[in-house]
Coordinates of C-alpha atoms in Angstrom, one line a residue:
M1 CA -79.7 64.0 10.5
E2 CA -76.7 61.8 12.7
E3 CA -73.7 62.7 9.8
K4 CA -73.8 65.9 9.7
E5 CA -74.0 65.2 13.4
M6 CA -70.4 63.2 13.4
Q7 CA -68.8 66.1 11.1
P8 CA -67.6 68.2 13.4
K9 CA -65.9 65.9 15.7
R10 CA -63.2 64.3 13.2
N11 CA -62.4 68.0 12.6
S12 CA -62.2 68.1 15.6
Q13 CA -60.1 65.2 16.4
A14 CA -57.8 66.6 13.4
G15 CA -57.5 69.7 14.4
R16 CA -56.6 68.5 18.3
R17 CA -53.5 66.3 16.2
I18 CA -52.2 69.3 14.4
K19 CA -51.9 71.7 17.8
D20 CA -50.0 68.7 19.1
G21 CA -48.0 67.8 16.7
A22 CA -46.3 71.6 16.3
R23 CA -45.7 71.5 20.0
M24 CA -42.9 68.4 19.9
S25 CA -40.6 70.7 18.2
G26 CA -37.5 69.5 16.7
A27 CA -38.8 65.8 18.5
D28 CA -40.0 63.5 17.1
S29 CA -44.0 63.9 14.7
I30 CA -46.9 61.3 14.5
V31 CA -48.5 60.9 10.8
R32 CA -51.0 58.3 10.0
D33 CA -49.1 55.7 7.1
P34 CA -52.5 54.9 5.1
E35 CA -52.0 51.5 4.6
R36 CA -51.8 50.3 8.1
S37 CA -54.0 53.4 9.4
Q38 CA -51.3 53.9 12.3
I39 CA -48.8 56.3 13.3
K40 CA -45.8 56.2 12.6
R41 CA -42.9 57.6 15.5
R42 CA -39.7 59.9 13.0
R43 CA -36.1 61.2 15.2
R44 CA -35.2 64.4 13.0
P45 CA -31.3 65.6 13.0
I46 CA -30.5 66.9 16.3
R47 CA -28.7 70.4 15.7
R48 CA -25.7 70.8 17.9
K49 CA -26.0 74.7 19.9
P50 CA -22.8 77.5 18.6
Q51 CA -21.6 77.0 22.5
S52 CA -20.3 72.9 22.2
R53 CA -17.6 74.2 18.9
R54 CA -16.1 76.4 20.9
R55 CA -16.2 74.3 24.1
R56 CA -13.9 71.6 22.1
Q57 CA -11.6 74.4 20.0
R58 CA -11.3 75.6 23.6
N59 CA -9.7 71.9 25.0
L60 CA -7.7 71.1 22.1
I61 CA -5.6 74.4 22.7
I62 CA -5.4 73.4 26.2
K63 CA -4.2 70.3 25.0
M64 CA -1.5 71.5 22.8
S65 CA -0.4 74.0 25.6
L66 CA 0.2 70.5 28.0
V67 CA 2.3 69.3 25.2
L68 CA 3.6 72.7 25.1
I69 CA 4.5 73.2 28.3
L70 CA 6.5 69.0 29.5
L71 CA 8.5 69.4 25.6
I72 CA 9.7 73.2 26.7
V73 CA 10.5 71.5 30.7
A74 CA 12.1 68.7 29.6
V75 CA 14.0 70.9 27.4
V76 CA 14.6 73.5 30.7
G77 CA 15.3 70.1 32.6
T78 CA 17.7 68.2 30.3
F79 CA 19.5 72.1 30.3
L80 CA 19.7 72.5 33.6
W81 CA 20.8 68.2 33.9
K82 CA 23.7 69.0 31.7
K83 CA 24.4 72.4 33.9
Y84 CA 24.6 71.8 36.6
S85 CA 24.9 67.9 37.7
P86 CA 28.6 66.9 38.7
S87 CA 30.4 66.3 35.7
D88 CA 32.4 62.7 36.4
E89 CA 35.0 63.6 33.4
K90 CA 38.2 63.2 35.3
A91 CA 41.6 65.3 34.9
D92 CA 45.3 64.6 33.2
L93 CA 46.7 63.5 36.0
N94 CA 50.0 64.3 34.0
K95 CA 48.7 67.6 32.9
Y96 CA 48.3 68.8 36.3
Y97 CA 51.6 68.0 37.2
G98 CA 53.2 69.2 34.4
I99 CA 54.2 65.5 33.5
E100 CA 56.2 65.4 30.2
K101 CA 57.8 62.1 30.8
K102 CA 57.9 59.0 32.1
S103 CA 60.4 59.4 34.1
Q104 CA 59.9 62.1 35.5
V105 CA 57.4 62.4 39.1
A106 CA 55.5 65.0 39.9
I107 CA 56.2 67.7 42.9
T108 CA 53.9 69.4 45.5
V109 CA 55.7 71.2 47.6
N110 CA 52.9 72.1 51.0
N111 CA 50.1 73.2 48.6
E112 CA 51.6 73.9 45.4
V113 CA 52.2 71.8 42.3
V114 CA 56.5 72.1 41.3
E115 CA 57.4 71.1 38.8
P116 CA 58.7 67.7 38.0
H117 CA 61.1 67.4 37.9
G118 CA 62.4 64.5 41.2
M119 CA 63.4 61.1 39.9
I120 CA 63.0 57.1 41.5
S121 CA 66.6 55.7 40.8
D122 CA 67.5 52.8 42.7
G123 CA 64.7 52.6 45.1
K124 CA 65.9 56.0 46.5
L125 CA 64.0 59.7 45.1
Y126 CA 66.1 62.3 43.5
V127 CA 64.7 66.0 43.8
Q128 CA 66.5 68.3 41.3
Y129 CA 68.8 70.8 43.0
D130 CA 66.6 73.9 42.0
V131 CA 63.3 73.1 42.9
I132 CA 65.5 72.3 46.9
R133 CA 66.7 75.6 46.5
K134 CA 63.2 77.8 45.5
Y135 CA 60.5 75.3 47.8
V136 CA 62.1 73.4 50.7
N137 CA 65.2 74.4 51.3
S138 CA 68.2 76.9 50.4
R139 CA 70.9 76.4 52.4
F140 CA 71.2 73.5 50.4
Y141 CA 74.2 75.1 47.5
W142 CA 75.5 73.9 44.6
D143 CA 78.8 74.3 42.6
S144 CA 78.7 73.8 38.8
N145 CA 82.0 74.5 38.2
E146 CA 83.5 72.1 40.8
N147 CA 80.6 69.5 41.8
I148 CA 80.3 69.9 44.9
L149 CA 77.3 70.1 46.7
L150 CA 77.3 72.4 50.2
Y151 CA 75.7 73.3 53.5
A152 CA 76.0 75.8 55.6
L153 CA 75.5 74.5 59.7
P154 CA 76.9 77.6 61.9
K155 CA 80.0 75.9 62.4
D156 CA 80.2 74.0 59.4
I157 CA 80.1 73.6 56.6
V158 CA 78.5 70.2 54.9
S159 CA 80.5 68.9 52.0
V160 CA 79.1 66.2 49.1
E161 CA 80.5 64.8 45.7
V162 CA 79.0 63.9 42.9
G163 CA 78.6 60.4 43.2
S164 CA 80.0 60.2 46.5
T165 CA 77.7 57.5 49.6
D166 CA 80.4 60.1 51.3
Y167 CA 80.3 63.2 52.8
M168 CA 82.3 65.7 55.1
V169 CA 80.6 67.5 58.0
S170 CA 83.8 69.8 58.5
K171 CA 86.5 67.6 58.7
E172 CA 84.7 64.9 59.7
R173 CA 83.7 61.8 57.1
K174 CA 81.0 60.1 57.3
S175 CA 78.2 58.2 55.6
E176 CA 74.9 57.4 54.2
N177 CA 74.1 53.7 52.5
Y178 CA 73.0 55.7 49.1
V179 CA 74.3 57.9 46.6
I180 CA 74.0 61.8 47.8
V181 CA 74.1 63.6 44.6
K182 CA 73.4 62.1 41.2
T183 CA 73.7 64.2 38.1
E184 CA 71.8 64.0 34.3
G185 CA 75.0 66.2 32.4
N186 CA 74.6 69.6 34.4
T187 CA 71.3 69.1 36.5
A188 CA 72.7 67.6 40.2
Y189 CA 69.6 65.8 41.7
I190 CA 69.6 65.3 46.0
A191 CA 68.5 62.5 47.7
M192 CA 65.4 63.8 49.8
D193 CA 66.6 61.4 52.4
F194 CA 69.3 63.9 53.1
V195 CA 67.6 67.1 52.6
Q196 CA 65.7 65.3 55.0
K197 CA 68.7 65.0 57.5
Y198 CA 68.8 69.1 57.3
T199 CA 65.4 70.1 56.3
N200 CA 62.0 70.2 58.1
I201 CA 60.1 67.6 56.4
E202 CA 58.5 64.6 56.3
Y203 CA 58.2 63.1 52.4
E204 CA 55.5 60.1 50.6
V205 CA 56.2 58.7 47.5
Y206 CA 52.8 57.8 45.6
D207 CA 52.4 56.1 42.5
N208 CA 50.0 56.3 39.4
P209 CA 51.2 59.4 38.5
N210 CA 54.7 58.7 40.2
R211 CA 54.6 62.1 42.2
V212 CA 55.6 63.3 45.4
M213 CA 53.9 65.3 48.7
I214 CA 56.6 67.4 50.4
V215 CA 55.8 68.7 53.4
G216 CA 56.9 71.4 55.9
D217 CA 54.4 74.7 56.2
W218 CA 54.9 73.6 59.8
G219 CA 52.0 74.9 62.7
K220 CA 48.7 75.6 63.5
K221 CA 46.7 74.0 60.0
K222 CA 42.8 73.2 59.8
V223 CA 42.1 70.2 59.3
A224 CA 38.2 68.4 57.8
E225 CA 37.0 65.2 57.9
V226 CA 35.3 63.6 54.6
K227 CA 31.5 63.3 55.7
K228 CA 31.2 61.7 52.2
D229 CA 32.6 59.9 49.7
T230 CA 33.4 62.4 47.7
Q231 CA 35.4 64.3 44.6
V232 CA 38.1 66.1 44.9
R233 CA 37.9 67.8 41.6
Y234 CA 40.2 70.3 39.9
R235 CA 38.6 74.0 40.5
G236 CA 35.0 75.1 42.6
G237 CA 33.1 73.4 40.6
V238 CA 30.6 70.7 39.4
K239 CA 32.2 71.0 36.2
S240 CA 35.6 70.9 37.0
P241 CA 37.0 67.2 36.2
I242 CA 38.1 64.8 39.2
L243 CA 41.6 65.0 39.7
T244 CA 40.9 62.6 43.0
E245 CA 38.8 60.1 44.6
I246 CA 38.1 61.0 48.5
S247 CA 36.1 58.5 50.8
K248 CA 34.5 59.2 53.9
G249 CA 36.5 58.8 57.5
K250 CA 40.2 60.5 55.8
T251 CA 41.2 64.1 56.7
V252 CA 42.1 67.4 54.5
T253 CA 43.7 69.9 54.9
I254 CA 42.3 73.1 54.0
V255 CA 43.7 75.7 51.9
E256 CA 41.1 78.8 51.7
D257 CA 37.3 78.7 51.9
E258 CA 36.6 79.5 48.8
G259 CA 32.7 80.0 49.5
S260 CA 30.2 76.5 49.7
W261 CA 33.9 75.5 48.2
E262 CA 37.0 74.4 50.0
K263 CA 40.1 74.3 48.3
V264 CA 42.5 71.5 50.6
R265 CA 45.4 69.3 50.2
T266 CA 44.9 65.5 50.1
K267 CA 48.3 63.3 52.0
D268 CA 48.8 61.5 49.0
G269 CA 49.8 65.1 47.3
F270 CA 46.7 66.2 45.7
I271 CA 45.6 70.0 45.5
G272 CA 42.4 70.7 44.8
Y273 CA 38.1 71.7 45.9
V274 CA 35.7 70.1 48.2
K275 CA 32.3 70.2 48.4
D276 CA 32.4 71.4 51.8
S277 CA 28.7 69.8 52.2
A278 CA 31.3 66.6 51.9
L279 CA 33.3 67.8 54.9
R280 CA 32.1 68.0 58.6
T281 CA 33.4 71.0 60.7
P282 CA 37.0 72.1 60.2
E283 CA 38.6 72.4 63.2
T284 CA 42.4 73.7 63.6
K285 CA 45.1 72.0 65.5
N286 CA 49.0 72.4 65.6
V287 CA 50.5 70.1 63.2
T288 CA 54.3 69.5 63.9
R289 CA 57.1 67.3 63.1
K290 CA 60.1 66.6 66.7
F291 CA 62.9 67.8 64.8
D292 CA 66.7 70.0 66.2
E293 CA 66.7 73.0 64.0
P294 CA 70.3 74.5 64.0
K295 CA 71.0 78.0 66.1
Y296 CA 73.1 80.2 64.2
T297 CA 74.4 82.4 67.1
S298 CA 75.5 86.0 66.7
I299 CA 77.4 88.1 68.7
K300 CA 75.4 91.1 70.1
K301 CA 77.4 94.3 72.1
D302 CA 75.2 95.7 75.0
Y303 CA 75.3 99.0 73.6
K304 CA 74.7 101.0 71.1
I305 CA 76.9 100.5 67.7
N306 CA 78.5 103.9 66.1
L307 CA 80.9 102.9 64.2
A308 CA 82.9 104.6 61.2
W309 CA 83.7 103.8 58.6
H310 CA 88.0 104.8 58.1
N311 CA 88.6 105.5 53.7
V312 CA 92.1 104.1 54.0
T313 CA 92.9 104.1 50.6
N314 CA 97.8 103.5 50.8
S315 CA 98.9 101.8 54.3
S316 CA 100.9 105.6 54.7
A317 CA 96.8 106.8 55.9
N318 CA 97.0 104.6 58.4
E319 CA 99.3 106.3 60.4
G320 CA 97.1 109.4 60.7
V321 CA 93.7 107.2 62.5
L322 CA 95.1 109.2 66.5
E323 CA 94.8 112.4 65.2
K324 CA 91.1 110.9 63.5
L325 CA 90.5 108.9 66.6
A326 CA 91.3 112.5 69.3
K327 CA 88.7 114.6 67.5
S328 CA 85.5 112.3 67.4
K329 CA 83.1 111.4 70.6
G330 CA 81.7 108.0 71.1
L331 CA 83.2 106.4 68.6
T332 CA 82.9 102.5 69.9
T333 CA 83.5 101.1 66.5
I334 CA 86.4 101.8 63.7
A335 CA 86.2 100.2 60.1
P336 CA 88.8 100.1 58.5
T337 CA 89.2 99.6 54.2
W338 CA 92.5 97.4 55.0
Y339 CA 91.2 94.6 52.6
H340 CA 90.2 94.4 48.5
V341 CA 89.9 91.6 46.5
A342 CA 92.7 91.0 44.9
D343 CA 91.7 88.5 41.8
T344 CA 88.6 86.5 40.4
S345 CA 91.0 83.3 42.2
G346 CA 90.6 84.6 45.9
N347 CA 93.6 86.1 46.9
L348 CA 93.9 88.8 49.4
K349 CA 95.2 92.6 48.5
S350 CA 95.8 93.8 52.8
I351 CA 97.2 97.0 54.3
S352 CA 96.0 95.9 57.6
S353 CA 98.0 97.7 60.9
V354 CA 98.5 95.7 64.2
D355 CA 100.0 100.0 65.3
Y356 CA 96.2 100.6 63.5
V357 CA 94.1 98.3 65.9
S358 CA 96.4 98.4 69.2
Y359 CA 95.9 102.8 68.7
A360 CA 92.0 101.0 68.2
H361 CA 90.6 99.6 71.3
K362 CA 93.4 101.2 73.7
A363 CA 91.1 104.6 72.6
N364 CA 88.3 101.5 73.9
M365 CA 87.0 101.4 69.9
E366 CA 86.7 97.7 67.9
V367 CA 87.9 97.6 64.3
W368 CA 85.7 95.6 62.1
A369 CA 87.8 95.9 58.6
T370 CA 86.2 96.0 56.2
V371 CA 86.7 94.3 52.9
R372 CA 86.1 95.6 48.9
D373 CA 85.1 94.0 46.1
F374 CA 86.7 97.3 44.1
D375 CA 88.8 99.9 44.0
G376 CA 91.3 97.9 44.9
G377 CA 91.6 94.4 42.6
I378 CA 88.4 93.6 41.2
N379 CA 85.7 96.4 40.1
S380 CA 83.0 94.5 38.0
Q381 CA 80.2 92.9 38.0
K382 CA 81.2 90.5 36.2
E383 CA 84.3 89.3 38.3
S384 CA 82.3 89.7 41.6
Y385 CA 80.3 87.1 40.1
E386 CA 84.1 84.3 38.8
L387 CA 85.0 85.2 41.9
L388 CA 81.8 83.9 44.4
S389 CA 80.7 81.0 41.9
H390 CA 84.1 79.0 42.4
T391 CA 84.0 76.7 45.8
S392 CA 87.4 77.7 45.6
S393 CA 88.1 80.8 45.4
R394 CA 85.6 81.8 47.8
E395 CA 88.2 79.2 50.7
K396 CA 90.3 81.2 49.8
L397 CA 89.4 84.6 50.3
I398 CA 88.1 83.6 53.7
N399 CA 91.2 81.4 54.6
Q400 CA 92.8 84.8 53.1
L401 CA 90.7 87.3 56.0
V402 CA 90.5 84.6 59.2
A403 CA 94.5 85.0 58.8
E404 CA 95.1 88.5 58.6
A405 CA 92.1 88.2 61.2
L406 CA 93.8 86.6 63.9
R407 CA 97.3 87.9 62.7
T408 CA 96.3 92.2 63.8
G409 CA 94.1 90.5 66.2
I410 CA 90.3 92.6 64.9
D411 CA 87.3 91.8 66.4
G412 CA 85.6 92.1 62.7
I413 CA 85.4 91.6 59.6
N414 CA 82.5 94.4 57.5
V415 CA 82.1 93.1 54.6
D416 CA 81.6 95.8 51.6
F417 CA 80.3 94.3 48.2
E418 CA 78.8 96.0 46.1
K419 CA 78.9 94.4 43.2
I420 CA 76.6 91.6 42.7
S421 CA 74.9 90.8 40.1
A422 CA 71.1 89.6 40.2
E423 CA 72.7 86.5 39.1
C424 CA 75.4 86.3 41.5
G425 CA 72.8 86.5 44.2
E426 CA 72.8 83.1 45.5
H427 CA 77.1 83.0 45.1
Y428 CA 76.8 86.1 47.1
I429 CA 74.6 84.6 50.0
Q430 CA 76.6 81.8 50.6
F431 CA 79.8 84.2 50.6
I432 CA 77.6 85.5 53.3
R433 CA 77.3 81.9 55.7
E434 CA 80.4 80.0 54.8
L435 CA 82.3 83.6 55.9
S436 CA 80.6 83.9 58.5
V437 CA 81.0 80.0 59.9
R438 CA 84.8 81.0 60.0
C439 CA 84.6 84.3 62.1
R440 CA 82.0 82.8 65.3
Q441 CA 84.5 79.6 65.3
N442 CA 86.8 82.8 65.9
G443 CA 85.0 84.5 68.1
L444 CA 84.7 87.9 65.0
V445 CA 82.0 89.8 64.3
L446 CA 80.3 89.6 61.1
S447 CA 78.8 93.0 59.6
V448 CA 77.5 93.8 56.0
D449 CA 77.0 96.5 54.4
N450 CA 73.5 97.0 51.8
Y451 CA 72.1 99.0 50.0
V452 CA 68.7 100.8 50.5
P453 CA 66.7 97.7 49.5
K454 CA 64.9 97.4 45.9
G455 CA 63.5 95.7 43.3
Y456 CA 66.6 95.6 42.6
N457 CA 69.2 94.7 44.3
M458 CA 66.8 91.8 46.6
Q459 CA 70.0 89.7 45.6
Y460 CA 71.8 90.7 48.1
D461 CA 69.1 88.3 51.0
R462 CA 69.1 90.4 53.5
K463 CA 66.5 88.4 54.4
E464 CA 69.7 85.4 55.1
Q465 CA 71.7 87.6 56.2
G466 CA 70.2 88.3 59.5
I467 CA 70.2 84.6 60.7
V468 CA 73.6 84.0 59.8
A469 CA 75.4 87.5 60.2
D470 CA 75.6 89.5 63.4
Y471 CA 75.1 93.0 61.3
V472 CA 73.4 94.4 58.9
I473 CA 74.7 97.4 57.6
I474 CA 71.9 100.2 55.7
M475 CA 73.5 102.7 53.3
G476 CA 71.2 105.2 54.2
Y477 CA 72.9 107.5 51.0
D478 CA 74.2 107.6 47.3
E479 CA 70.2 108.1 46.6
H480 CA 71.9 109.7 43.7
F481 CA 75.1 109.3 43.4
A482 CA 78.0 110.3 41.3
G483 CA 77.0 109.3 37.5
S484 CA 73.7 110.0 38.5
P485 CA 71.1 111.6 35.4
E486 CA 70.1 114.2 37.2
A487 CA 71.2 116.0 40.6
G488 CA 69.7 115.5 43.4
S489 CA 69.9 115.1 47.4
V490 CA 72.4 111.5 49.1
S491 CA 70.3 111.3 51.5
S492 CA 66.7 112.7 51.9
Y493 CA 64.7 112.0 54.7
N494 CA 62.6 109.0 53.1
Y495 CA 64.9 107.3 51.5
V496 CA 66.3 106.8 54.9
K497 CA 63.2 106.1 55.7
E498 CA 62.5 103.2 53.7
G499 CA 65.6 102.0 54.1
I500 CA 65.2 101.4 57.4
E501 CA 61.2 100.0 57.8
E502 CA 62.1 98.2 54.1
T503 CA 64.9 96.0 56.5
L504 CA 63.1 95.7 59.5
K505 CA 61.1 93.4 57.3
E506 CA 63.7 91.3 57.1
V507 CA 66.0 91.3 59.6
P508 CA 65.4 92.1 63.6
A509 CA 66.3 95.6 64.2
N510 CA 68.5 94.3 66.7
K511 CA 70.5 93.3 64.5
V512 CA 70.2 96.7 61.7
I513 CA 72.5 99.4 61.7
S514 CA 71.7 102.8 59.6
G515 CA 74.4 104.1 57.9
I516 CA 74.5 108.3 57.7
P517 CA 76.5 110.0 55.3
F518 CA 79.4 112.6 56.6
F519 CA 78.9 113.8 53.8
T520 CA 77.7 115.4 50.4
R521 CA 77.4 116.4 46.2
L522 CA 78.0 119.7 45.0
W523 CA 76.2 118.7 41.0
E524 CA 76.8 121.1 37.9
V525 CA 74.2 120.9 35.4
R526 CA 74.1 122.4 32.3
P527 CA 72.6 122.1 28.8
K528 CA 74.9 119.1 26.4
T529 CA 76.8 120.2 23.5
E530 CA 75.3 118.4 19.9
D531 CA 78.2 116.1 21.0
E532 CA 76.8 115.8 23.7
I533 CA 73.5 114.4 22.5
A534 CA 75.3 112.6 19.4
K535 CA 76.9 110.5 21.7
D536 CA 73.9 109.6 23.8
A537 CA 72.2 108.7 21.0
G538 CA 70.7 105.3 22.0
T539 CA 71.5 105.6 25.7
A540 CA 69.4 105.7 28.2
N541 CA 70.8 109.1 29.6
E542 CA 69.7 110.5 25.8
E543 CA 66.3 111.4 27.8
Y544 CA 67.9 113.8 29.9
K545 CA 69.0 117.0 27.8
N546 CA 71.5 118.8 30.6
K547 CA 75.2 117.6 31.7
V548 CA 74.6 116.3 35.2
S549 CA 78.2 115.9 36.9
S550 CA 79.6 116.6 41.2
H551 CA 82.2 115.8 42.6
A552 CA 81.1 114.9 47.3
L553 CA 82.3 117.3 49.6
G554 CA 82.9 116.5 53.6
M555 CA 80.7 118.7 55.8
D556 CA 82.9 121.5 56.1
A557 CA 83.5 121.9 52.4
A558 CA 79.7 121.9 51.3
A559 CA 79.5 124.6 53.9
S560 CA 82.2 126.9 52.1
A561 CA 81.3 126.4 48.8
V562 CA 77.5 128.3 50.0
K563 CA 79.7 130.6 51.6
A564 CA 82.1 131.2 48.9
A565 CA 79.0 131.5 46.1
G566 CA 77.4 133.6 48.1
V567 CA 74.1 132.7 48.3
K568 CA 71.7 131.1 51.3
T569 CA 70.1 128.4 51.9
T570 CA 66.5 127.3 52.7
W571 CA 65.2 124.3 54.2
D572 CA 63.8 121.5 52.3
D573 CA 61.3 119.8 53.9
E574 CA 61.4 117.0 51.9
T575 CA 64.1 115.8 51.7
K576 CA 64.2 117.3 55.8
Q577 CA 67.7 119.7 54.4
N578 CA 69.3 122.7 53.9
F579 CA 69.2 123.7 50.0
A580 CA 71.3 125.6 48.0
S581 CA 71.3 126.8 44.6
W582 CA 73.1 129.4 41.8
K583 CA 73.9 130.0 38.4
S584 CA 77.4 130.4 37.1
G585 CA 76.9 131.4 33.1
D586 CA 74.9 128.8 31.3
T587 CA 75.9 126.2 34.1
S588 CA 73.9 125.6 37.2
Y589 CA 75.2 124.7 41.1
Y590 CA 72.9 122.3 43.3
I591 CA 73.4 121.2 47.1
W592 CA 71.6 119.4 49.7
L593 CA 73.9 119.5 52.9
E594 CA 74.4 117.5 55.7
D595 CA 74.7 119.3 59.0
E596 CA 73.6 118.9 62.7
K597 CA 69.9 120.2 61.0
S598 CA 69.4 117.0 58.9
L599 CA 71.5 114.5 60.8
G600 CA 69.1 114.2 63.1
Y601 CA 66.3 114.0 61.8
K602 CA 68.6 110.4 60.3
L603 CA 69.2 109.5 63.9
D604 CA 66.1 109.9 64.9
L605 CA 65.0 107.4 62.6
M606 CA 67.8 104.5 64.2
K607 CA 66.2 105.4 67.8
K608 CA 62.4 106.0 67.1
N609 CA 62.8 102.2 65.8
K610 CA 65.4 101.4 68.2
L611 CA 68.6 100.0 66.1
A612 CA 71.5 98.5 67.4
G613 CA 73.8 101.8 66.0
T614 CA 74.3 103.7 63.3
A615 CA 77.0 104.6 61.2
E616 CA 79.0 107.3 60.0
W617 CA 81.1 107.6 56.2
A618 CA 83.6 108.4 55.9
L619 CA 85.8 109.5 59.7
G620 CA 87.5 113.3 58.9
Q621 CA 84.7 114.2 56.0
E622 CA 82.5 115.8 59.9
N623 CA 82.0 119.0 61.2
E624 CA 83.7 118.3 64.7
D625 CA 80.3 119.6 66.7
I626 CA 78.7 116.6 65.3
W627 CA 79.6 114.6 67.7
Q628 CA 78.1 116.1 70.2
L629 CA 74.9 115.2 68.3
I630 CA 74.9 111.8 67.9
L631 CA 76.1 111.0 71.1
K632 CA 72.7 112.1 72.1
Y633 CA 71.6 109.7 70.7
I634 CA 73.6 106.5 71.1
N635 CA 73.5 107.4 74.9

């Protein structure tokens, strides 16, 4: 009975153990050790969930991305540093100044680095003549033919011979404690101390490399103090090479504002760029130097000048002056063409007349006799160059001109040189300077005739004429001249207007006289023959299909030619002239007339621009009624 009762209990406990074990999913299970009859725990391996693997992959990707970002940042940072960090590269100063050999001295004039044509000799600075003339003072003149340096003062000529410490001011001898002019071959070098005697400049010499800083642009300047140590660079930008270091407290002159960079000039001859953040706020200062500028005085008439050229071709023609003067009205001045340069040595050919001057003075007119470099002796650019490029030839010509002027009692000299080449320009203007000195010394009026300003005749240097001469005359005619390859007006309105406007850019209005024509040209135009076409082949005239010729006519003769042709004139509003044309056979004729209406427009330009007066070419070609018109404008 007892055994039956016990059996169900064992089964019941075993069932509980199995049941409990089943609830221990994934945990320790309990088993019976048959030998030791005790329960032993056994650990089963844990299975990782799928989410844990994905997390590990994600972390790896993040780490790799961070490494890549850091690498990119490092590369970009290195690139930006190289691109934007200041360069410490030093500029090649020899290249900057153009120095090619050790003996050269670099030159900076105001805000410009110029040719390094300077040298140090016996402890003195010398600069090549061409540099002095071009950048410092154009009144210095070097005669390489006669080895003499000249400088024109208002009433004196300064002259220096090569290798001398002495110099002449007119007839007075003076001396310096250094050689004033030295030469190397045909090249002249002038001592800067001597240049400074006659020029409002300061200069300072520096070394490493040898250089001179010349300053002459006085007046209001923007200057700035350097507020921290910095660099002056060749160009605006931190990568540009460094010209020089500049320390805090130094002052620079502002040349140009270029945004975040300022173009500056240092006191020791560097022109470059400084970051504006390194400079204090610029100030405007009046920078000057005490210097007595020479005063080039001028003779000024207190009336409007009405000048007429009298084209005198021989001594006998002087006798007709009374008749011509009697027909004119309102003339203040007459300019007979008396003087011609006879040869390149400077000899003068003259047909002047004391009686002529007496007649003019009795008629209350001044006489300004004209000297020409054509029609009577020399007649080419080559000959004019040969004449004017020698000091002795210029001096001989001037001496004879002044002697003739004093002998005949004329009131002035009128220069009409029309054969001046670009090469001859500096010699021509030196002639005008030297002649002005002698005229000033003797109370003679000096007037100079000029073409309408164009790019090809700038060598006449009207600006300098306006300083040293008394009057500058514009020849407002020959727009289409005798040898012109095409027909056209001799003096259109716009041509005269341009001449006045361009001249006034360089010469004060009270020194300008506007020249007008009393003549025109009758043009004949016909097709070229085969022989003429062949002759023109390869020349500038090849492009023109017609043969063009002309001859000059005075006002009355021109009107008669139109009348004889039986045609009527029409008003050309562009030239502001009456125009006529006709044809005979295969020849066409064209004429632009000068008359009261056309000259009225030209005289109105003179009056509106408040010029010193008018001049007419030439006496005897006018219609007598035209004097009434001119009187309205000069009174």
